[in-house]
PDB file of C-alpha atoms in Angstrom:
ATOM      1  CA  MET A  35      -2.844  -4.954 108.787  1.00  0.00           C
ATOM      2  CA  LYS A  36       0.155  -5.207 106.440  1.00  0.00           C
ATOM      3  CA  LYS A  37      -1.689  -7.736 104.304  1.00  0.00           C
ATOM      4  CA  GLN A  38      -4.675  -5.380 103.921  1.00  0.00           C
ATOM      5  CA  LEU A  39      -2.363  -2.545 102.942  1.00  0.00           C
ATOM      6  CA  LEU A  40      -0.615  -4.749 100.388  1.00  0.00           C
ATOM      7  CA  VAL A  41      -3.962  -5.780  98.884  1.00  0.00           C
ATOM      8  CA  MET A  42      -5.006  -2.115  98.627  1.00  0.00           C
ATOM      9  CA  VAL A  43      -1.724  -1.152  96.932  1.00  0.00           C
ATOM     10  CA  ILE A  44      -2.020  -4.014  94.442  1.00  0.00           C
ATOM     11  CA  ALA A  45      -5.616  -3.019  93.664  1.00  0.00           C
ATOM     12  CA  LEU A  46      -4.529   0.578  93.105  1.00  0.00           C
ATOM     13  CA  VAL A  47      -1.711  -0.445  90.774  1.00  0.00           C
ATOM     14  CA  MET A  48      -4.019  -2.762  88.834  1.00  0.00           C
ATOM     15  CA  ASN A  49      -6.532   0.060  88.343  1.00  0.00           C
ATOM     16  CA  THR A  50      -3.925   2.526  87.099  1.00  0.00           C
ATOM     17  CA  SER A  51      -1.679   0.270  85.048  1.00  0.00           C
ATOM     18  CA  THR A  52      -0.813   1.191  81.478  1.00  0.00           C
ATOM     19  CA  VAL A  53      -2.476  -0.903  78.789  1.00  0.00           C
ATOM     20  CA  ASN A  54      -2.487  -0.903  75.022  1.00  0.00           C
ATOM     21  CA  ALA A  55      -5.228   1.455  73.788  1.00  0.00           C
ATOM     22  CA  ALA A  56      -6.585  -1.190  71.408  1.00  0.00           C
ATOM     23  CA  ASP A  57      -6.965  -3.654  74.300  1.00  0.00           C
ATOM     24  CA  ASP A  58      -8.321  -1.069  76.732  1.00  0.00           C
ATOM     25  CA  LYS A  59     -11.781  -2.126  77.949  1.00  0.00           C
ATOM     26  CA  ARG A  60     -12.085   0.582  80.623  1.00  0.00           C
ATOM     27  CA  PRO A  61     -14.919   3.121  80.376  1.00  0.00           C
ATOM     28  CA  LEU A  62     -13.819   6.166  78.423  1.00  0.00           C
ATOM     29  CA  ASN A  63     -12.310   9.132  80.284  1.00  0.00           C
ATOM     30  CA  THR A  64     -12.031   7.400  83.670  1.00  0.00           C
ATOM     31  CA  ASP A  65      -8.326   8.192  84.022  1.00  0.00           C
ATOM     32  CA  VAL A  66      -8.548  11.846  83.051  1.00  0.00           C
ATOM     33  CA  GLU A  67     -11.733  12.924  84.828  1.00  0.00           C
ATOM     34  CA  PRO A  68     -10.120  13.666  88.225  1.00  0.00           C
ATOM     35  CA  PHE A  69      -7.205  15.409  86.513  1.00  0.00           C
ATOM     36  CA  ILE A  70      -9.526  17.598  84.427  1.00  0.00           C
ATOM     37  CA  SER A  71     -11.687  18.382  87.469  1.00  0.00           C
ATOM     38  CA  ALA A  72      -8.595  19.595  89.296  1.00  0.00           C
ATOM     39  CA  LEU A  73      -7.572  21.690  86.292  1.00  0.00           C
ATOM     40  CA  LYS A  74     -11.034  23.264  86.063  1.00  0.00           C
ATOM     41  CA  SER A  75     -10.962  24.224  89.724  1.00  0.00           C
ATOM     42  CA  LEU A  76      -7.517  25.807  89.340  1.00  0.00           C
ATOM     43  CA  ASP A  77      -8.114  27.472  85.970  1.00  0.00           C
ATOM     44  CA  PRO A  78     -11.464  27.108  84.178  1.00  0.00           C
ATOM     45  CA  LEU A  79      -9.968  28.101  80.816  1.00  0.00           C
ATOM     46  CA  VAL A  80      -7.207  25.483  80.927  1.00  0.00           C
ATOM     47  CA  GLY A  81      -9.605  22.846  82.244  1.00  0.00           C
ATOM     48  CA  GLY A  82     -12.205  23.698  79.613  1.00  0.00           C
ATOM     49  CA  ILE A  83      -9.785  23.310  76.720  1.00  0.00           C
ATOM     50  CA  ALA A  84      -8.451  20.054  78.207  1.00  0.00           C
ATOM     51  CA  THR A  85     -12.037  18.766  78.469  1.00  0.00           C
ATOM     52  CA  ASP A  86     -12.713  19.668  74.842  1.00  0.00           C
ATOM     53  CA  ILE A  87      -9.540  17.909  73.675  1.00  0.00           C
ATOM     54  CA  VAL A  88     -10.499  14.694  75.469  1.00  0.00           C
ATOM     55  CA  LYS A  89     -14.131  14.883  74.272  1.00  0.00           C
ATOM     56  CA  THR A  90     -12.989  15.430  70.676  1.00  0.00           C
ATOM     57  CA  LYS A  91     -10.715  12.381  70.830  1.00  0.00           C
ATOM     58  CA  VAL A  92     -13.506  10.233  72.290  1.00  0.00           C
ATOM     59  CA  GLU A  93     -16.185  11.449  69.854  1.00  0.00           C
ATOM     60  CA  ASN A  94     -14.048  11.089  66.739  1.00  0.00           C
ATOM     61  CA  CYS A  95     -11.950   8.046  67.585  1.00  0.00           C
ATOM     62  CA  GLY A  96     -13.788   6.192  70.321  1.00  0.00           C
ATOM     63  CA  GLN A  97     -10.716   6.344  72.545  1.00  0.00           C
ATOM     64  CA  SER A  98      -9.729   8.502  75.470  1.00  0.00           C
ATOM     65  CA  LEU A  99      -6.430  10.082  76.353  1.00  0.00           C
ATOM     66  CA  THR A 100      -4.458   9.108  79.418  1.00  0.00           C
ATOM     67  CA  VAL A 101      -3.385  11.721  81.930  1.00  0.00           C
ATOM     68  CA  GLN A 102       0.173  11.372  80.619  1.00  0.00           C
ATOM     69  CA  GLU A 103      -0.939  11.996  77.025  1.00  0.00           C
ATOM     70  CA  LEU A 104      -2.974  15.034  78.057  1.00  0.00           C
ATOM     71  CA  LYS A 105      -0.062  16.416  80.092  1.00  0.00           C
ATOM     72  CA  ALA A 106       2.236  15.970  77.075  1.00  0.00           C
ATOM     73  CA  ILE A 107      -0.213  17.891  74.883  1.00  0.00           C
ATOM     74  CA  MET A 108      -0.477  20.678  77.439  1.00  0.00           C
ATOM     75  CA  ALA A 109       3.302  20.903  77.862  1.00  0.00           C
ATOM     76  CA  ASN A 110       4.543  20.506  74.301  1.00  0.00           C
ATOM     77  CA  ASP A 111       1.797  20.948  71.719  1.00  0.00           C
ATOM     78  CA  ALA A 112       1.878  24.214  69.755  1.00  0.00           C
ATOM     79  CA  ALA A 113      -1.792  23.911  68.736  1.00  0.00           C
ATOM     80  CA  TYR A 114      -2.832  23.695  72.402  1.00  0.00           C
ATOM     81  CA  HIS A 115      -0.741  26.764  73.238  1.00  0.00           C
ATOM     82  CA  ASP A 116      -2.281  28.666  70.305  1.00  0.00           C
ATOM     83  CA  MET A 117      -5.793  27.763  71.490  1.00  0.00           C
ATOM     84  CA  LEU A 118      -4.998  28.840  75.034  1.00  0.00           C
ATOM     85  CA  ALA A 119      -3.505  32.142  73.857  1.00  0.00           C
ATOM     86  CA  SER A 120      -6.441  32.833  71.528  1.00  0.00           C
ATOM     87  CA  ALA A 121      -8.956  32.048  74.275  1.00  0.00           C
ATOM     88  CA  SER A 122      -7.094  34.343  76.664  1.00  0.00           C
ATOM     89  CA  LEU A 123      -7.274  37.214  74.183  1.00  0.00           C
ATOM     90  CA  ASP A 124     -10.809  36.665  72.854  1.00  0.00           C
ATOM     91  CA  LYS A 125     -13.615  35.699  75.236  1.00  0.00           C
ATOM     92  CA  HIS A 126     -15.711  34.410  72.296  1.00  0.00           C
ATOM     93  CA  TYR A 127     -12.991  32.150  70.857  1.00  0.00           C
ATOM     94  CA  LEU A 128     -14.124  28.965  72.644  1.00  0.00           C
ATOM     95  CA  ASN A 129     -17.553  29.284  70.987  1.00  0.00           C
ATOM     96  CA  SER A 130     -16.164  29.959  67.517  1.00  0.00           C
ATOM     97  CA  PRO A 131     -16.027  27.665  64.483  1.00  0.00           C
ATOM     98  CA  THR A 132     -12.272  28.349  64.349  1.00  0.00           C
ATOM     99  CA  TYR A 133     -11.816  26.709  67.755  1.00  0.00           C
ATOM    100  CA  ARG A 134     -13.983  23.701  66.862  1.00  0.00           C
ATOM    101  CA  ASP A 135     -12.113  23.243  63.577  1.00  0.00           C
ATOM    102  CA  ALA A 136      -8.754  23.407  65.364  1.00  0.00           C
ATOM    103  CA  LEU A 137      -9.897  20.818  67.916  1.00  0.00           C
ATOM    104  CA  THR A 138     -10.980  18.423  65.181  1.00  0.00           C
ATOM    105  CA  ARG A 139      -7.912  19.018  63.027  1.00  0.00           C
ATOM    106  CA  HIS A 140      -5.401  18.508  65.829  1.00  0.00           C
ATOM    107  CA  TYR A 141      -7.099  16.112  68.249  1.00  0.00           C
ATOM    108  CA  GLY A 142      -9.831  14.387  66.248  1.00  0.00           C
ATOM    109  CA  VAL A 143      -7.481  12.473  63.960  1.00  0.00           C
ATOM    110  CA  CYS A 144      -7.339   8.793  64.817  1.00  0.00           C
ATOM    111  CA  THR A 145      -4.192   6.715  64.757  1.00  0.00           C
ATOM    112  CA  SER A 146      -4.133   3.604  62.615  1.00  0.00           C
ATOM    113  CA  ASN A 147      -2.959   1.352  65.473  1.00  0.00           C
ATOM    114  CA  SER A 148      -6.171   1.806  67.443  1.00  0.00           C
ATOM    115  CA  GLY A 149      -8.669  -1.007  67.167  1.00  0.00           C
ATOM    116  CA  ASN A 150     -11.794   1.116  67.349  1.00  0.00           C
ATOM    117  CA  ASN A 151     -11.271   4.009  64.943  1.00  0.00           C
ATOM    118  CA  LYS A 152     -14.311   5.783  63.628  1.00  0.00           C
ATOM    119  CA  LYS A 153     -12.435   7.705  60.947  1.00  0.00           C
ATOM    120  CA  GLU A 154      -8.953   7.854  59.578  1.00  0.00           C
ATOM    121  CA  GLY A 155      -7.171  11.120  58.810  1.00  0.00           C
ATOM    122  CA  PHE A 156      -8.966  14.273  57.765  1.00  0.00           C
TER     123      PHE A 156
END
């Protein structure tokens, strides 16, 4: 019984270990999907913006965000807070060109250390 438990724990750690983004061969968004689903069930607005941030990063850079990176954005990023405030005040904001432009400007810029960039800068 202890051996089975140990094998399960090792498998869990192996599936959630941190790897270099350039060497990451996992399917995109696998780490953040459960987190975003939980966010959407708690607050559809917060979960929707988080989904759009991750999708923008994947579409523009070919790389996903980790849960830790998404949490850091949600906790500390002024652009995210501006989007959330604007969406709270204007029910049409999430469908506006202003929102799409802000997503691309802030979260669609690829870093030069990633091995699979689609574009660099603006």
